[in-house]
PDB file of C-alpha atoms in Angstrom:
ATOM      1  CA  UNK A 235     137.436 148.985 101.891  1.00 75.00           C
ATOM      2  CA  UNK A 236     134.728 147.284 103.772  1.00 76.00           C
ATOM      3  CA  UNK A 237     132.768 146.608 100.713  1.00 78.00           C
ATOM      4  CA  UNK A 238     135.891 145.525  98.925  1.00 75.00           C
ATOM      5  CA  UNK A 239     136.274 142.668 101.860  1.00 79.00           C
ATOM      6  CA  UNK A 240     132.510 142.200 102.015  1.00 77.00           C
ATOM      7  CA  UNK A 241     132.604 141.443  98.010  1.00 79.00           C
ATOM      8  CA  UNK A 242     135.713 139.351  98.094  1.00 79.00           C
ATOM      9  CA  UNK A 243     134.499 137.297 101.094  1.00 83.00           C
ATOM     10  CA  UNK A 244     131.062 136.420  99.271  1.00 81.00           C
ATOM     11  CA  UNK A 245     133.107 135.728  96.025  1.00 77.00           C
ATOM     12  CA  UNK A 246     135.396 133.153  98.138  1.00 82.00           C
ATOM     13  CA  UNK A 247     132.283 131.895 100.022  1.00 78.00           C
ATOM     14  CA  UNK A 248     130.633 131.110  96.852  1.00 81.00           C
ATOM     15  CA  UNK A 249     133.891 129.528  95.348  1.00 74.00           C
ATOM     16  CA  UNK A 250     133.802 126.943  98.370  1.00 75.00           C
ATOM     17  CA  UNK A 251     130.348 126.308  98.140  1.00 77.00           C
ATOM     18  CA  UNK A 252     130.465 125.553  94.702  1.00 78.00           C
ATOM     19  CA  UNK A 253     133.528 123.298  94.697  1.00 72.00           C
ATOM     20  CA  UNK A 254     131.775 121.322  97.775  1.00 72.00           C
ATOM     21  CA  UNK A 255     128.561 120.705  96.598  1.00 70.00           C
ATOM     22  CA  UNK A 256     130.029 119.416  92.914  1.00 58.00           C
ATOM     23  CA  UNK A 257     131.827 116.755  94.618  1.00 56.00           C
ATOM     24  CA  UNK A 258     129.334 115.757  96.774  1.00 53.00           C
ATOM     25  CA  UNK A 259     127.158 115.302  93.438  1.00 53.00           C
ATOM     26  CA  UNK A 260     129.842 112.840  91.771  1.00 55.00           C
ATOM     27  CA  UNK A 261     129.842 111.001  94.791  1.00 54.00           C
ATOM     28  CA  UNK A 262     126.131 110.795  94.680  1.00 54.00           C
ATOM     29  CA  UNK A 263     126.383 109.793  90.850  1.00 53.00           C
ATOM     30  CA  UNK A 264     128.711 106.904  91.297  1.00 55.00           C
ATOM     31  CA  UNK A 265     126.617 105.276  94.212  1.00 59.00           C
ATOM     32  CA  UNK A 266     123.633 103.171  92.871  1.00 64.00           C
ATOM     33  CA  UNK A 267     120.823 102.254  95.197  1.00 59.00           C
ATOM     34  CA  UNK A 268     120.538  98.492  94.590  1.00 68.00           C
ATOM     35  CA  UNK A 269     116.962  98.674  96.558  1.00 70.00           C
ATOM     36  CA  UNK A 270     114.190  98.807  93.882  1.00 69.00           C
ATOM     37  CA  UNK A 271     111.679 101.610  94.211  1.00 79.00           C
ATOM     38  CA  UNK A 272     108.357 101.364  95.621  1.00 81.00           C
ATOM     39  CA  UNK A 273     106.676 101.498  92.286  1.00 85.00           C
ATOM     40  CA  UNK A 274     108.981  98.918  90.687  1.00 84.00           C
ATOM     41  CA  UNK A 275     108.019  96.715  93.476  1.00 83.00           C
ATOM     42  CA  UNK A 276     104.187  97.551  92.865  1.00 87.00           C
ATOM     43  CA  UNK A 277     104.473  96.627  89.367  1.00 89.00           C
ATOM     44  CA  UNK A 278     106.403  93.538  90.090  1.00 87.00           C
ATOM     45  CA  UNK A 279     103.703  92.659  92.575  1.00 88.00           C
ATOM     46  CA  UNK A 280     100.793  93.059  90.389  1.00 91.00           C
ATOM     47  CA  UNK A 281     102.462  91.092  87.734  1.00 90.00           C
ATOM     48  CA  UNK A 282     102.973  88.272  90.021  1.00 88.00           C
ATOM     49  CA  UNK A 283      99.586  88.068  91.373  1.00 90.00           C
ATOM     50  CA  UNK A 284      98.137  88.357  87.865  1.00 92.00           C
ATOM     51  CA  UNK A 285     100.257  85.234  86.628  1.00 90.00           C
ATOM     52  CA  UNK A 286      99.114  83.474  89.984  1.00 90.00           C
ATOM     53  CA  UNK A 287      95.592  84.053  89.059  1.00 92.00           C
ATOM     54  CA  UNK A 288      95.784  82.999  85.257  1.00 91.00           C
ATOM     55  CA  UNK A 289      97.488  79.754  86.245  1.00 90.00           C
ATOM     56  CA  UNK A 290      94.869  79.210  89.003  1.00 91.00           C
ATOM     57  CA  UNK A 291      91.692  80.029  86.999  1.00 90.00           C
ATOM     58  CA  UNK A 292      93.171  77.465  84.276  1.00 89.00           C
ATOM     59  CA  UNK A 293      92.552  74.396  86.460  1.00 90.00           C
ATOM     60  CA  UNK A 294      89.725  75.669  88.631  1.00 89.00           C
ATOM     61  CA  UNK A 295      86.671  75.729  86.170  1.00 89.00           C
ATOM     62  CA  UNK A 296      85.143  72.628  87.636  1.00 89.00           C
ATOM     63  CA  UNK A 297      85.621  73.468  91.105  1.00 88.00           C
ATOM     64  CA  UNK A 298      83.723  77.085  90.471  1.00 88.00           C
ATOM     65  CA  UNK A 299      80.905  74.883  88.832  1.00 89.00           C
ATOM     66  CA  UNK A 300      80.509  72.788  91.739  1.00 89.00           C
ATOM     67  CA  UNK A 301      80.506  75.930  94.128  1.00 88.00           C
ATOM     68  CA  UNK A 302      77.827  77.765  92.058  1.00 88.00           C
ATOM     69  CA  UNK A 303      75.595  74.741  91.520  1.00 88.00           C
ATOM     70  CA  UNK A 304      72.527  74.495  93.810  1.00 86.00           C
ATOM     71  CA  UNK A 305      72.132  70.905  94.108  1.00 86.00           C
ATOM     72  CA  UNK A 306      75.702  69.452  92.898  1.00 82.00           C
ATOM     73  CA  UNK A 307      75.618  65.965  91.622  1.00 87.00           C
ATOM     74  CA  UNK A 308      78.113  63.231  92.358  1.00 88.00           C
ATOM     75  CA  UNK A 309      80.018  63.489  89.051  1.00 90.00           C
ATOM     76  CA  UNK A 310      80.287  67.445  89.380  1.00 90.00           C
ATOM     77  CA  UNK A 311      81.650  66.710  92.938  1.00 90.00           C
ATOM     78  CA  UNK A 312      84.568  64.161  91.837  1.00 91.00           C
ATOM     79  CA  UNK A 313      85.461  66.785  88.957  1.00 91.00           C
ATOM     80  CA  UNK A 314      85.494  69.622  91.697  1.00 91.00           C
ATOM     81  CA  UNK A 315      87.988  67.672  93.877  1.00 92.00           C
ATOM     82  CA  UNK A 316      90.431  66.772  91.020  1.00 92.00           C
ATOM     83  CA  UNK A 317      90.099  70.390  90.124  1.00 92.00           C
ATOM     84  CA  UNK A 318      90.967  71.310  93.953  1.00 92.00           C
ATOM     85  CA  UNK A 319      93.814  69.047  93.663  1.00 93.00           C
ATOM     86  CA  UNK A 320      95.049  70.808  90.714  1.00 92.00           C
ATOM     87  CA  UNK A 321      94.798  74.108  92.031  1.00 92.00           C
ATOM     88  CA  UNK A 322      96.990  72.971  94.990  1.00 93.00           C
ATOM     89  CA  UNK A 323      99.515  71.430  93.032  1.00 92.00           C
ATOM     90  CA  UNK A 324      99.682  75.039  90.744  1.00 91.00           C
ATOM     91  CA  UNK A 325     100.084  76.843  94.084  1.00 90.00           C
ATOM     92  CA  UNK A 326     103.246  74.636  95.149  1.00 92.00           C
ATOM     93  CA  UNK A 327     104.607  75.377  91.819  1.00 89.00           C
ATOM     94  CA  UNK A 328     104.561  78.997  92.434  1.00 86.00           C
ATOM     95  CA  UNK A 329     108.198  80.636  93.079  1.00 86.00           C
ATOM     96  CA  UNK A 330     108.380  84.404  94.114  1.00 83.00           C
ATOM     97  CA  UNK A 331     110.216  86.664  91.976  1.00 83.00           C
ATOM     98  CA  UNK A 332     113.714  87.666  93.090  1.00 80.00           C
ATOM     99  CA  UNK A 333     112.664  91.391  93.187  1.00 80.00           C
ATOM    100  CA  UNK A 334     110.179  90.830  95.528  1.00 81.00           C
ATOM    101  CA  UNK A 335     111.930  88.573  98.058  1.00 80.00           C
ATOM    102  CA  UNK A 336     111.491  91.410 100.555  1.00 79.00           C
ATOM    103  CA  UNK A 337     107.820  91.062 100.700  1.00 76.00           C
ATOM    104  CA  UNK A 338     108.002  87.263 100.686  1.00 72.00           C
ATOM    105  CA  UNK A 339     106.288  87.484 104.068  1.00 72.00           C
ATOM    106  CA  UNK A 340     103.353  89.742 103.278  1.00 71.00           C
ATOM    107  CA  UNK A 341     102.809  87.560  99.929  1.00 64.00           C
TER     108      UNK A 341
END
């Protein structure tokens, strides 16, 4: 008789635990996590930096030439100044993507 009660108790306990676990999974499935994962943030950050680098490199060739020259000429200095102003304008145009809003302070 003790074996019968033990077997029935184990069966009922397993049914109760299965029922509780099943309803918890449904609730978790319906609830979406709006926050992006760390991997998604890293991908977005890399794309942002690569785009920023490309836009700056497109306008700073004269500035780089001036900085690498041993004895820069006055004409090279004027071009470098214009290039630096263009870089500043490009940086002011930069907008942080929506998925990186939480990391905006770090950028």
